[in-house]
Amino acid sequence: MCPGNWLWASMTFMARFSRSSSRSPVRTRGPLEEMPTVQHPFLNVFELERLLYTGKTACNHADEVWPGLYLGDQDIANNHRELRRLGITHVLNASHSRWRGTPEITHPPWQAEE
């Protein structure tokens, strides 16, 4: 999906969100209204809204944002057992901090031979 579509999707969502939070009457969807079908792995606006309004809130240290690609925090990067359980072989520190990790984190012993 090109960046222009993401911008359009976010602007559409924000327009609907601001309308629903104002005092003006809100148009609601019927229970069996047509749900758009998705032909690609990206979420459309309807699915994003559904996730935002009905999604559970959780505090995870790592979330799979793409198959096999996790986004996590320092706690998960230090947890060797959890890294092994998730099948994570490489950790990339993309933060702006002084913490650099340890050699065991950067090159774990269970890393696959290349």
PDB file of N, CA and C in Angstrom:
ATOM      1  N   MET A   1       0.857  -1.167   0.000  1.00  0.00           N
ATOM      2  CA  MET A   1       0.000   0.000   0.000  1.00  0.00           C
ATOM      3  C   MET A   1       0.900   1.225   0.000  1.00  0.00           C
ATOM      4  N   CYS A   2       0.611   2.159  -0.821  1.00  0.00           N
ATOM      5  CA  CYS A   2       1.461   3.343  -0.922  1.00  0.00           C
ATOM      6  C   CYS A   2       1.161   4.309   0.225  1.00  0.00           C
ATOM      7  N   PRO A   3       2.126   5.174   0.574  1.00  0.00           N
ATOM      8  CA  PRO A   3       1.941   6.100   1.693  1.00  0.00           C
ATOM      9  C   PRO A   3       0.718   6.993   1.548  1.00  0.00           C
ATOM     10  N   GLY A   4       0.354   7.358   0.330  1.00  0.00           N
ATOM     11  CA  GLY A   4      -0.825   8.194   0.132  1.00  0.00           C
ATOM     12  C   GLY A   4      -2.095   7.528   0.630  1.00  0.00           C
ATOM     13  N   ASN A   5      -2.207   6.199   0.442  1.00  0.00           N
ATOM     14  CA  ASN A   5      -3.381   5.472   0.927  1.00  0.00           C
ATOM     15  C   ASN A   5      -3.432   5.458   2.446  1.00  0.00           C
ATOM     16  N   TRP A   6      -2.264   5.323   3.097  1.00  0.00           N
ATOM     17  CA  TRP A   6      -2.234   5.346   4.561  1.00  0.00           C
ATOM     18  C   TRP A   6      -2.683   6.707   5.066  1.00  0.00           C
ATOM     19  N   LEU A   7      -2.223   7.765   4.400  1.00  0.00           N
ATOM     20  CA  LEU A   7      -2.617   9.109   4.798  1.00  0.00           C
ATOM     21  C   LEU A   7      -4.122   9.274   4.640  1.00  0.00           C
ATOM     22  N   TRP A   8      -4.662   8.817   3.526  1.00  0.00           N
ATOM     23  CA  TRP A   8      -6.102   8.902   3.296  1.00  0.00           C
ATOM     24  C   TRP A   8      -6.857   8.113   4.357  1.00  0.00           C
ATOM     25  N   ALA A   9      -6.378   6.903   4.664  1.00  0.00           N
ATOM     26  CA  ALA A   9      -7.058   6.059   5.652  1.00  0.00           C
ATOM     27  C   ALA A   9      -7.050   6.715   7.023  1.00  0.00           C
ATOM     28  N   SER A  10      -5.918   7.281   7.419  1.00  0.00           N
ATOM     29  CA  SER A  10      -5.861   7.905   8.740  1.00  0.00           C
ATOM     30  C   SER A  10      -6.723   9.161   8.788  1.00  0.00           C
ATOM     31  N   MET A  11      -6.753   9.935   7.697  1.00  0.00           N
ATOM     32  CA  MET A  11      -7.587  11.136   7.671  1.00  0.00           C
ATOM     33  C   MET A  11      -9.064  10.758   7.718  1.00  0.00           C
ATOM     34  N   THR A  12      -9.441   9.695   7.018  1.00  0.00           N
ATOM     35  CA  THR A  12     -10.827   9.236   7.036  1.00  0.00           C
ATOM     36  C   THR A  12     -11.221   8.791   8.432  1.00  0.00           C
ATOM     37  N   PHE A  13     -10.335   8.034   9.078  1.00  0.00           N
ATOM     38  CA  PHE A  13     -10.625   7.575  10.431  1.00  0.00           C
ATOM     39  C   PHE A  13     -10.781   8.755  11.380  1.00  0.00           C
ATOM     40  N   MET A  14      -9.857   9.721  11.307  1.00  0.00           N
ATOM     41  CA  MET A  14      -9.914  10.871  12.203  1.00  0.00           C
ATOM     42  C   MET A  14     -11.178  11.695  11.951  1.00  0.00           C
ATOM     43  N   ALA A  15     -11.594  11.811  10.702  1.00  0.00           N
ATOM     44  CA  ALA A  15     -12.826  12.545  10.402  1.00  0.00           C
ATOM     45  C   ALA A  15     -14.022  11.844  11.034  1.00  0.00           C
ATOM     46  N   ARG A  16     -14.077  10.531  10.933  1.00  0.00           N
ATOM     47  CA  ARG A  16     -15.180   9.784  11.540  1.00  0.00           C
ATOM     48  C   ARG A  16     -15.115   9.862  13.057  1.00  0.00           C
ATOM     49  N   PHE A  17     -13.896   9.784  13.606  1.00  0.00           N
ATOM     50  CA  PHE A  17     -13.728   9.831  15.053  1.00  0.00           C
ATOM     51  C   PHE A  17     -14.172  11.183  15.599  1.00  0.00           C
ATOM     52  N   SER A  18     -13.764  12.268  14.941  1.00  0.00           N
ATOM     53  CA  SER A  18     -14.135  13.596  15.428  1.00  0.00           C
ATOM     54  C   SER A  18     -15.636  13.823  15.298  1.00  0.00           C
ATOM     55  N   ARG A  19     -16.251  13.268  14.254  1.00  0.00           N
ATOM     56  CA  ARG A  19     -17.705  13.390  14.108  1.00  0.00           C
ATOM     57  C   ARG A  19     -18.415  12.642  15.218  1.00  0.00           C
ATOM     58  N   SER A  20     -17.918  11.443  15.551  1.00  0.00           N
ATOM     59  CA  SER A  20     -18.604  10.636  16.550  1.00  0.00           C
ATOM     60  C   SER A  20     -18.435  11.204  17.947  1.00  0.00           C
ATOM     61  N   SER A  21     -17.386  11.992  18.188  1.00  0.00           N
ATOM     62  CA  SER A  21     -17.196  12.542  19.519  1.00  0.00           C
ATOM     63  C   SER A  21     -17.853  13.903  19.676  1.00  0.00           C
ATOM     64  N   SER A  22     -18.398  14.457  18.602  1.00  0.00           N
ATOM     65  CA  SER A  22     -19.074  15.752  18.695  1.00  0.00           C
ATOM     66  C   SER A  22     -20.527  15.540  19.090  1.00  0.00           C
ATOM     67  N   ARG A  23     -21.273  16.635  19.209  1.00  0.00           N
ATOM     68  CA  ARG A  23     -22.679  16.548  19.601  1.00  0.00           C
ATOM     69  C   ARG A  23     -23.605  16.301  18.418  1.00  0.00           C
ATOM     70  N   SER A  24     -23.066  16.264  17.235  1.00  0.00           N
ATOM     71  CA  SER A  24     -23.917  16.041  16.066  1.00  0.00           C
ATOM     72  C   SER A  24     -24.377  14.591  16.030  1.00  0.00           C
ATOM     73  N   PRO A  25     -25.520  14.318  15.394  1.00  0.00           N
ATOM     74  CA  PRO A  25     -26.001  12.937  15.315  1.00  0.00           C
ATOM     75  C   PRO A  25     -25.000  12.055  14.574  1.00  0.00           C
ATOM     76  N   VAL A  26     -24.919  10.829  15.016  1.00  0.00           N
ATOM     77  CA  VAL A  26     -23.947   9.893  14.457  1.00  0.00           C
ATOM     78  C   VAL A  26     -24.676   8.860  13.623  1.00  0.00           C
ATOM     79  N   ARG A  27     -24.193   8.632  12.424  1.00  0.00           N
ATOM     80  CA  ARG A  27     -24.746   7.597  11.558  1.00  0.00           C
ATOM     81  C   ARG A  27     -24.080   6.285  11.946  1.00  0.00           C
ATOM     82  N   THR A  28     -24.862   5.295  12.319  1.00  0.00           N
ATOM     83  CA  THR A  28     -24.299   4.011  12.734  1.00  0.00           C
ATOM     84  C   THR A  28     -24.509   2.978  11.648  1.00  0.00           C
ATOM     85  N   ARG A  29     -23.689   1.968  11.680  1.00  0.00           N
ATOM     86  CA  ARG A  29     -23.789   0.873  10.719  1.00  0.00           C
ATOM     87  C   ARG A  29     -24.839  -0.123  11.203  1.00  0.00           C
ATOM     88  N   GLY A  30     -25.547  -0.696  10.266  1.00  0.00           N
ATOM     89  CA  GLY A  30     -26.468  -1.755  10.613  1.00  0.00           C
ATOM     90  C   GLY A  30     -25.684  -3.025  10.902  1.00  0.00           C
ATOM     91  N   PRO A  31     -26.276  -3.985  11.617  1.00  0.00           N
ATOM     92  CA  PRO A  31     -25.529  -5.191  11.984  1.00  0.00           C
ATOM     93  C   PRO A  31     -25.115  -6.042  10.787  1.00  0.00           C
ATOM     94  N   LEU A  32     -25.872  -5.987   9.709  1.00  0.00           N
ATOM     95  CA  LEU A  32     -25.538  -6.814   8.554  1.00  0.00           C
ATOM     96  C   LEU A  32     -25.100  -5.979   7.362  1.00  0.00           C
ATOM     97  N   GLU A  33     -24.673  -4.746   7.625  1.00  0.00           N
ATOM     98  CA  GLU A  33     -24.228  -3.901   6.523  1.00  0.00           C
ATOM     99  C   GLU A  33     -23.012  -4.541   5.864  1.00  0.00           C
ATOM    100  N   GLU A  34     -22.875  -4.301   4.599  1.00  0.00           N
ATOM    101  CA  GLU A  34     -21.792  -4.911   3.842  1.00  0.00           C
ATOM    102  C   GLU A  34     -20.439  -4.606   4.465  1.00  0.00           C
ATOM    103  N   MET A  35     -19.680  -5.653   4.688  1.00  0.00           N
ATOM    104  CA  MET A  35     -18.323  -5.477   5.178  1.00  0.00           C
ATOM    105  C   MET A  35     -17.399  -5.598   3.979  1.00  0.00           C
ATOM    106  N   PRO A  36     -16.490  -4.655   3.811  1.00  0.00           N
ATOM    107  CA  PRO A  36     -15.597  -4.717   2.659  1.00  0.00           C
ATOM    108  C   PRO A  36     -14.674  -5.929   2.746  1.00  0.00           C
ATOM    109  N   THR A  37     -14.424  -6.537   1.609  1.00  0.00           N
ATOM    110  CA  THR A  37     -13.497  -7.657   1.581  1.00  0.00           C
ATOM    111  C   THR A  37     -12.102  -7.135   1.297  1.00  0.00           C
ATOM    112  N   VAL A  38     -11.128  -7.793   1.863  1.00  0.00           N
ATOM    113  CA  VAL A  38      -9.741  -7.356   1.721  1.00  0.00           C
ATOM    114  C   VAL A  38      -8.995  -8.386   0.890  1.00  0.00           C
ATOM    115  N   GLN A  39      -8.305  -7.939  -0.127  1.00  0.00           N
ATOM    116  CA  GLN A  39      -7.562  -8.828  -1.007  1.00  0.00           C
ATOM    117  C   GLN A  39      -6.061  -8.797  -0.725  1.00  0.00           C
ATOM    118  N   HIS A  40      -5.645  -8.061   0.279  1.00  0.00           N
ATOM    119  CA  HIS A  40      -4.226  -7.915   0.586  1.00  0.00           C
ATOM    120  C   HIS A  40      -4.046  -7.950   2.100  1.00  0.00           C
ATOM    121  N   PRO A  41      -2.804  -8.086   2.601  1.00  0.00           N
ATOM    122  CA  PRO A  41      -2.597  -8.249   4.037  1.00  0.00           C
ATOM    123  C   PRO A  41      -2.782  -6.976   4.855  1.00  0.00           C
ATOM    124  N   PHE A  42      -2.995  -5.825   4.232  1.00  0.00           N
ATOM    125  CA  PHE A  42      -3.150  -4.583   4.973  1.00  0.00           C
ATOM    126  C   PHE A  42      -4.590  -4.428   5.443  1.00  0.00           C
ATOM    127  N   LEU A  43      -4.786  -3.694   6.513  1.00  0.00           N
ATOM    128  CA  LEU A  43      -6.122  -3.450   7.033  1.00  0.00           C
ATOM    129  C   LEU A  43      -6.746  -2.246   6.340  1.00  0.00           C
ATOM    130  N   ASN A  44      -8.034  -2.345   6.062  1.00  0.00           N
ATOM    131  CA  ASN A  44      -8.714  -1.179   5.511  1.00  0.00           C
ATOM    132  C   ASN A  44      -9.276  -0.352   6.665  1.00  0.00           C
ATOM    133  N   VAL A  45      -9.883   0.775   6.363  1.00  0.00           N
ATOM    134  CA  VAL A  45     -10.357   1.699   7.396  1.00  0.00           C
ATOM    135  C   VAL A  45     -11.390   1.034   8.300  1.00  0.00           C
ATOM    136  N   PHE A  46     -12.312   0.286   7.713  1.00  0.00           N
ATOM    137  CA  PHE A  46     -13.341  -0.379   8.511  1.00  0.00           C
ATOM    138  C   PHE A  46     -12.709  -1.329   9.524  1.00  0.00           C
ATOM    139  N   GLU A  47     -11.726  -2.115   9.102  1.00  0.00           N
ATOM    140  CA  GLU A  47     -11.071  -3.057  10.007  1.00  0.00           C
ATOM    141  C   GLU A  47     -10.268  -2.337  11.086  1.00  0.00           C
ATOM    142  N   LEU A  48      -9.613  -1.230  10.724  1.00  0.00           N
ATOM    143  CA  LEU A  48      -8.879  -0.447  11.720  1.00  0.00           C
ATOM    144  C   LEU A  48      -9.827   0.100  12.785  1.00  0.00           C
ATOM    145  N   GLU A  49     -10.958   0.630  12.361  1.00  0.00           N
ATOM    146  CA  GLU A  49     -11.941   1.133  13.322  1.00  0.00           C
ATOM    147  C   GLU A  49     -12.439   0.015  14.225  1.00  0.00           C
ATOM    148  N   ARG A  50     -12.728  -1.137  13.641  1.00  0.00           N
ATOM    149  CA  ARG A  50     -13.225  -2.267  14.429  1.00  0.00           C
ATOM    150  C   ARG A  50     -12.198  -2.682  15.474  1.00  0.00           C
ATOM    151  N   LEU A  51     -10.921  -2.745  15.084  1.00  0.00           N
ATOM    152  CA  LEU A  51      -9.875  -3.107  16.034  1.00  0.00           C
ATOM    153  C   LEU A  51      -9.716  -2.071  17.136  1.00  0.00           C
ATOM    154  N   LEU A  52      -9.794  -0.801  16.775  1.00  0.00           N
ATOM    155  CA  LEU A  52      -9.640   0.251  17.780  1.00  0.00           C
ATOM    156  C   LEU A  52     -10.788   0.257  18.781  1.00  0.00           C
ATOM    157  N   TYR A  53     -11.990  -0.025  18.329  1.00  0.00           N
ATOM    158  CA  TYR A  53     -13.144   0.029  19.218  1.00  0.00           C
ATOM    159  C   TYR A  53     -13.392  -1.273  19.965  1.00  0.00           C
ATOM    160  N   THR A  54     -13.008  -2.404  19.411  1.00  0.00           N
ATOM    161  CA  THR A  54     -13.310  -3.683  20.050  1.00  0.00           C
ATOM    162  C   THR A  54     -12.071  -4.441  20.478  1.00  0.00           C
ATOM    163  N   GLY A  55     -10.901  -3.985  20.097  1.00  0.00           N
ATOM    164  CA  GLY A  55      -9.675  -4.705  20.419  1.00  0.00           C
ATOM    165  C   GLY A  55      -9.380  -4.693  21.904  1.00  0.00           C
ATOM    166  N   LYS A  56      -8.793  -5.767  22.381  1.00  0.00           N
ATOM    167  CA  LYS A  56      -8.448  -5.826  23.795  1.00  0.00           C
ATOM    168  C   LYS A  56      -7.214  -4.959  24.047  1.00  0.00           C
ATOM    169  N   THR A  57      -7.123  -4.458  25.233  1.00  0.00           N
ATOM    170  CA  THR A  57      -5.932  -3.708  25.607  1.00  0.00           C
ATOM    171  C   THR A  57      -5.037  -4.652  26.392  1.00  0.00           C
ATOM    172  N   ALA A  58      -3.799  -4.699  26.031  1.00  0.00           N
ATOM    173  CA  ALA A  58      -2.860  -5.591  26.686  1.00  0.00           C
ATOM    174  C   ALA A  58      -1.506  -4.922  26.745  1.00  0.00           C
ATOM    175  N   CYS A  59      -0.757  -5.324  27.718  1.00  0.00           N
ATOM    176  CA  CYS A  59       0.602  -4.803  27.845  1.00  0.00           C
ATOM    177  C   CYS A  59       1.551  -5.944  27.501  1.00  0.00           C
ATOM    178  N   ASN A  60       1.936  -6.021  26.257  1.00  0.00           N
ATOM    179  CA  ASN A  60       2.858  -7.058  25.809  1.00  0.00           C
ATOM    180  C   ASN A  60       4.240  -6.459  25.670  1.00  0.00           C
ATOM    181  N   HIS A  61       5.236  -7.270  25.954  1.00  0.00           N
ATOM    182  CA  HIS A  61       6.605  -6.801  25.759  1.00  0.00           C
ATOM    183  C   HIS A  61       7.041  -6.995  24.315  1.00  0.00           C
ATOM    184  N   ALA A  62       6.346  -7.865  23.578  1.00  0.00           N
ATOM    185  CA  ALA A  62       6.654  -8.072  22.159  1.00  0.00           C
ATOM    186  C   ALA A  62       5.366  -8.403  21.417  1.00  0.00           C
ATOM    187  N   ASP A  63       5.202  -7.806  20.264  1.00  0.00           N
ATOM    188  CA  ASP A  63       4.044  -8.068  19.414  1.00  0.00           C
ATOM    189  C   ASP A  63       4.529  -8.420  18.021  1.00  0.00           C
ATOM    190  N   GLU A  64       3.911  -9.434  17.418  1.00  0.00           N
ATOM    191  CA  GLU A  64       4.257  -9.826  16.060  1.00  0.00           C
ATOM    192  C   GLU A  64       3.552  -8.864  15.109  1.00  0.00           C
ATOM    193  N   VAL A  65       4.318  -7.989  14.484  1.00  0.00           N
ATOM    194  CA  VAL A  65       3.750  -6.971  13.601  1.00  0.00           C
ATOM    195  C   VAL A  65       3.707  -7.423  12.152  1.00  0.00           C
ATOM    196  N   TRP A  66       4.400  -8.467  11.826  1.00  0.00           N
ATOM    197  CA  TRP A  66       4.432  -9.081  10.501  1.00  0.00           C
ATOM    198  C   TRP A  66       4.853 -10.513  10.753  1.00  0.00           C
ATOM    199  N   PRO A  67       4.474 -11.474   9.948  1.00  0.00           N
ATOM    200  CA  PRO A  67       4.862 -12.859  10.226  1.00  0.00           C
ATOM    201  C   PRO A  67       6.373 -12.999  10.429  1.00  0.00           C
ATOM    202  N   GLY A  68       6.750 -13.393  11.643  1.00  0.00           N
ATOM    203  CA  GLY A  68       8.154 -13.590  11.980  1.00  0.00           C
ATOM    204  C   GLY A  68       8.891 -12.326  12.374  1.00  0.00           C
ATOM    205  N   LEU A  69       8.216 -11.170  12.400  1.00  0.00           N
ATOM    206  CA  LEU A  69       8.843  -9.897  12.765  1.00  0.00           C
ATOM    207  C   LEU A  69       8.152  -9.348  14.006  1.00  0.00           C
ATOM    208  N   TYR A  70       8.933  -9.196  15.075  1.00  0.00           N
ATOM    209  CA  TYR A  70       8.392  -8.740  16.346  1.00  0.00           C
ATOM    210  C   TYR A  70       8.900  -7.349  16.670  1.00  0.00           C
ATOM    211  N   LEU A  71       8.060  -6.574  17.330  1.00  0.00           N
ATOM    212  CA  LEU A  71       8.426  -5.261  17.840  1.00  0.00           C
ATOM    213  C   LEU A  71       8.280  -5.356  19.348  1.00  0.00           C
ATOM    214  N   GLY A  72       9.387  -5.088  20.047  1.00  0.00           N
ATOM    215  CA  GLY A  72       9.346  -5.259  21.487  1.00  0.00           C
ATOM    216  C   GLY A  72      10.152  -4.219  22.223  1.00  0.00           C
ATOM    217  N   ASP A  73      10.269  -4.438  23.521  1.00  0.00           N
ATOM    218  CA  ASP A  73      10.975  -3.498  24.371  1.00  0.00           C
ATOM    219  C   ASP A  73      12.224  -4.144  24.971  1.00  0.00           C
ATOM    220  N   GLN A  74      12.865  -3.417  25.875  1.00  0.00           N
ATOM    221  CA  GLN A  74      14.104  -3.888  26.479  1.00  0.00           C
ATOM    222  C   GLN A  74      13.879  -5.145  27.314  1.00  0.00           C
ATOM    223  N   ASP A  75      12.717  -5.266  27.946  1.00  0.00           N
ATOM    224  CA  ASP A  75      12.441  -6.441  28.767  1.00  0.00           C
ATOM    225  C   ASP A  75      12.479  -7.723  27.940  1.00  0.00           C
ATOM    226  N   ILE A  76      11.862  -7.711  26.782  1.00  0.00           N
ATOM    227  CA  ILE A  76      11.874  -8.914  25.944  1.00  0.00           C
ATOM    228  C   ILE A  76      13.262  -9.163  25.371  1.00  0.00           C
ATOM    229  N   ALA A  77      13.997  -8.107  25.075  1.00  0.00           N
ATOM    230  CA  ALA A  77      15.345  -8.272  24.522  1.00  0.00           C
ATOM    231  C   ALA A  77      16.279  -8.933  25.525  1.00  0.00           C
ATOM    232  N   ASN A  78      16.019  -8.771  26.814  1.00  0.00           N
ATOM    233  CA  ASN A  78      16.846  -9.383  27.857  1.00  0.00           C
ATOM    234  C   ASN A  78      16.354 -10.757  28.272  1.00  0.00           C
ATOM    235  N   ASN A  79      15.212 -11.182  27.820  1.00  0.00           N
ATOM    236  CA  ASN A  79      14.607 -12.439  28.247  1.00  0.00           C
ATOM    237  C   ASN A  79      14.937 -13.548  27.243  1.00  0.00           C
ATOM    238  N   HIS A  80      16.053 -14.247  27.482  1.00  0.00           N
ATOM    239  CA  HIS A  80      16.516 -15.295  26.560  1.00  0.00           C
ATOM    240  C   HIS A  80      15.485 -16.409  26.388  1.00  0.00           C
ATOM    241  N   ARG A  81      14.839 -16.812  27.463  1.00  0.00           N
ATOM    242  CA  ARG A  81      13.869 -17.907  27.384  1.00  0.00           C
ATOM    243  C   ARG A  81      12.703 -17.530  26.464  1.00  0.00           C
ATOM    244  N   GLU A  82      12.191 -16.302  26.615  1.00  0.00           N
ATOM    245  CA  GLU A  82      11.069 -15.862  25.778  1.00  0.00           C
ATOM    246  C   GLU A  82      11.500 -15.680  24.322  1.00  0.00           C
ATOM    247  N   LEU A  83      12.710 -15.173  24.105  1.00  0.00           N
ATOM    248  CA  LEU A  83      13.225 -15.040  22.735  1.00  0.00           C
ATOM    249  C   LEU A  83      13.290 -16.406  22.060  1.00  0.00           C
ATOM    250  N   ARG A  84      13.773 -17.396  22.792  1.00  0.00           N
ATOM    251  CA  ARG A  84      13.875 -18.750  22.239  1.00  0.00           C
ATOM    252  C   ARG A  84      12.483 -19.315  21.961  1.00  0.00           C
ATOM    253  N   ARG A  85      11.538 -19.090  22.893  1.00  0.00           N
ATOM    254  CA  ARG A  85      10.179 -19.608  22.719  1.00  0.00           C
ATOM    255  C   ARG A  85       9.508 -19.004  21.482  1.00  0.00           C
ATOM    256  N   LEU A  86       9.742 -17.725  21.224  1.00  0.00           N
ATOM    257  CA  LEU A  86       9.148 -17.056  20.068  1.00  0.00           C
ATOM    258  C   LEU A  86       9.905 -17.335  18.771  1.00  0.00           C
ATOM    259  N   GLY A  87      11.085 -17.948  18.869  1.00  0.00           N
ATOM    260  CA  GLY A  87      11.876 -18.231  17.674  1.00  0.00           C
ATOM    261  C   GLY A  87      12.633 -17.018  17.168  1.00  0.00           C
ATOM    262  N   ILE A  88      12.892 -16.056  18.050  1.00  0.00           N
ATOM    263  CA  ILE A  88      13.612 -14.841  17.666  1.00  0.00           C
ATOM    264  C   ILE A  88      15.105 -15.122  17.696  1.00  0.00           C
ATOM    265  N   THR A  89      15.782 -14.865  16.592  1.00  0.00           N
ATOM    266  CA  THR A  89      17.221 -15.134  16.495  1.00  0.00           C
ATOM    267  C   THR A  89      18.058 -13.875  16.456  1.00  0.00           C
ATOM    268  N   HIS A  90      17.465 -12.736  16.135  1.00  0.00           N
ATOM    269  CA  HIS A  90      18.215 -11.484  16.050  1.00  0.00           C
ATOM    270  C   HIS A  90      17.438 -10.379  16.755  1.00  0.00           C
ATOM    271  N   VAL A  91      18.178  -9.495  17.421  1.00  0.00           N
ATOM    272  CA  VAL A  91      17.577  -8.347  18.091  1.00  0.00           C
ATOM    273  C   VAL A  91      18.235  -7.094  17.547  1.00  0.00           C
ATOM    274  N   LEU A  92      17.415  -6.152  17.121  1.00  0.00           N
ATOM    275  CA  LEU A  92      17.908  -4.872  16.625  1.00  0.00           C
ATOM    276  C   LEU A  92      17.455  -3.786  17.584  1.00  0.00           C
ATOM    277  N   ASN A  93      18.421  -3.053  18.154  1.00  0.00           N
ATOM    278  CA  ASN A  93      18.095  -1.950  19.052  1.00  0.00           C
ATOM    279  C   ASN A  93      17.968  -0.689  18.211  1.00  0.00           C
ATOM    280  N   ALA A  94      16.750  -0.198  18.067  1.00  0.00           N
ATOM    281  CA  ALA A  94      16.504   0.999  17.262  1.00  0.00           C
ATOM    282  C   ALA A  94      16.137   2.189  18.143  1.00  0.00           C
ATOM    283  N   SER A  95      16.475   2.107  19.418  1.00  0.00           N
ATOM    284  CA  SER A  95      16.135   3.199  20.331  1.00  0.00           C
ATOM    285  C   SER A  95      17.254   4.222  20.395  1.00  0.00           C
ATOM    286  N   HIS A  96      16.922   5.349  20.949  1.00  0.00           N
ATOM    287  CA  HIS A  96      17.910   6.409  21.136  1.00  0.00           C
ATOM    288  C   HIS A  96      18.268   6.416  22.615  1.00  0.00           C
ATOM    289  N   SER A  97      19.171   5.519  22.984  1.00  0.00           N
ATOM    290  CA  SER A  97      19.570   5.426  24.385  1.00  0.00           C
ATOM    291  C   SER A  97      21.012   4.947  24.462  1.00  0.00           C
ATOM    292  N   ARG A  98      21.514   4.898  25.668  1.00  0.00           N
ATOM    293  CA  ARG A  98      22.891   4.433  25.871  1.00  0.00           C
ATOM    294  C   ARG A  98      22.960   2.918  26.007  1.00  0.00           C
ATOM    295  N   TRP A  99      21.818   2.265  26.262  1.00  0.00           N
ATOM    296  CA  TRP A  99      21.815   0.821  26.432  1.00  0.00           C
ATOM    297  C   TRP A  99      22.087   0.149  25.093  1.00  0.00           C
ATOM    298  N   ARG A 100      23.070  -0.718  25.056  1.00  0.00           N
ATOM    299  CA  ARG A 100      23.441  -1.376  23.801  1.00  0.00           C
ATOM    300  C   ARG A 100      23.203  -2.882  23.833  1.00  0.00           C
ATOM    301  N   GLY A 101      22.780  -3.409  24.945  1.00  0.00           N
ATOM    302  CA  GLY A 101      22.605  -4.850  25.030  1.00  0.00           C
ATOM    303  C   GLY A 101      23.926  -5.520  25.346  1.00  0.00           C
ATOM    304  N   THR A 102      23.879  -6.818  25.424  1.00  0.00           N
ATOM    305  CA  THR A 102      25.090  -7.579  25.709  1.00  0.00           C
ATOM    306  C   THR A 102      25.396  -8.457  24.516  1.00  0.00           C
ATOM    307  N   PRO A 103      26.621  -8.970  24.410  1.00  0.00           N
ATOM    308  CA  PRO A 103      26.947  -9.850  23.278  1.00  0.00           C
ATOM    309  C   PRO A 103      26.030 -11.062  23.187  1.00  0.00           C
ATOM    310  N   GLU A 104      25.553 -11.571  24.342  1.00  0.00           N
ATOM    311  CA  GLU A 104      24.651 -12.733  24.294  1.00  0.00           C
ATOM    312  C   GLU A 104      23.339 -12.373  23.601  1.00  0.00           C
ATOM    313  N   ILE A 105      22.899 -11.135  23.759  1.00  0.00           N
ATOM    314  CA  ILE A 105      21.659 -10.696  23.115  1.00  0.00           C
ATOM    315  C   ILE A 105      21.887 -10.478  21.623  1.00  0.00           C
ATOM    316  N   THR A 106      23.004  -9.844  21.288  1.00  0.00           N
ATOM    317  CA  THR A 106      23.287  -9.537  19.895  1.00  0.00           C
ATOM    318  C   THR A 106      23.535 -10.799  19.080  1.00  0.00           C
ATOM    319  N   HIS A 107      24.233 -11.753  19.654  1.00  0.00           N
ATOM    320  CA  HIS A 107      24.540 -13.011  18.964  1.00  0.00           C
ATOM    321  C   HIS A 107      24.175 -14.174  19.886  1.00  0.00           C
ATOM    322  N   PRO A 108      22.899 -14.528  19.970  1.00  0.00           N
ATOM    323  CA  PRO A 108      22.487 -15.587  20.894  1.00  0.00           C
ATOM    324  C   PRO A 108      23.069 -16.944  20.491  1.00  0.00           C
ATOM    325  N   PRO A 109      23.299 -17.815  21.469  1.00  0.00           N
ATOM    326  CA  PRO A 109      23.887 -19.128  21.177  1.00  0.00           C
ATOM    327  C   PRO A 109      22.995 -20.025  20.329  1.00  0.00           C
ATOM    328  N   TRP A 110      21.687 -19.773  20.295  1.00  0.00           N
ATOM    329  CA  TRP A 110      20.788 -20.616  19.504  1.00  0.00           C
ATOM    330  C   TRP A 110      20.599 -20.097  18.089  1.00  0.00           C
ATOM    331  N   GLN A 111      21.379 -19.092  17.716  1.00  0.00           N
ATOM    332  CA  GLN A 111      21.277 -18.514  16.370  1.00  0.00           C
ATOM    333  C   GLN A 111      21.615 -19.576  15.318  1.00  0.00           C
ATOM    334  N   ALA A 112      20.843 -19.599  14.248  1.00  0.00           N
ATOM    335  CA  ALA A 112      21.061 -20.567  13.170  1.00  0.00           C
ATOM    336  C   ALA A 112      22.375 -20.277  12.455  1.00  0.00           C
ATOM    337  N   GLU A 113      23.047 -21.327  12.054  1.00  0.00           N
ATOM    338  CA  GLU A 113      24.296 -21.177  11.300  1.00  0.00           C
ATOM    339  C   GLU A 113      23.980 -20.672   9.904  1.00  0.00           C
ATOM    340  N   GLU A 114      24.792 -19.735   9.428  1.00  0.00           N
ATOM    341  CA  GLU A 114      24.547 -19.179   8.096  1.00  0.00           C
ATOM    342  C   GLU A 114      25.475 -19.787   7.076  1.00  0.00           C
TER     343      GLU A 114
END
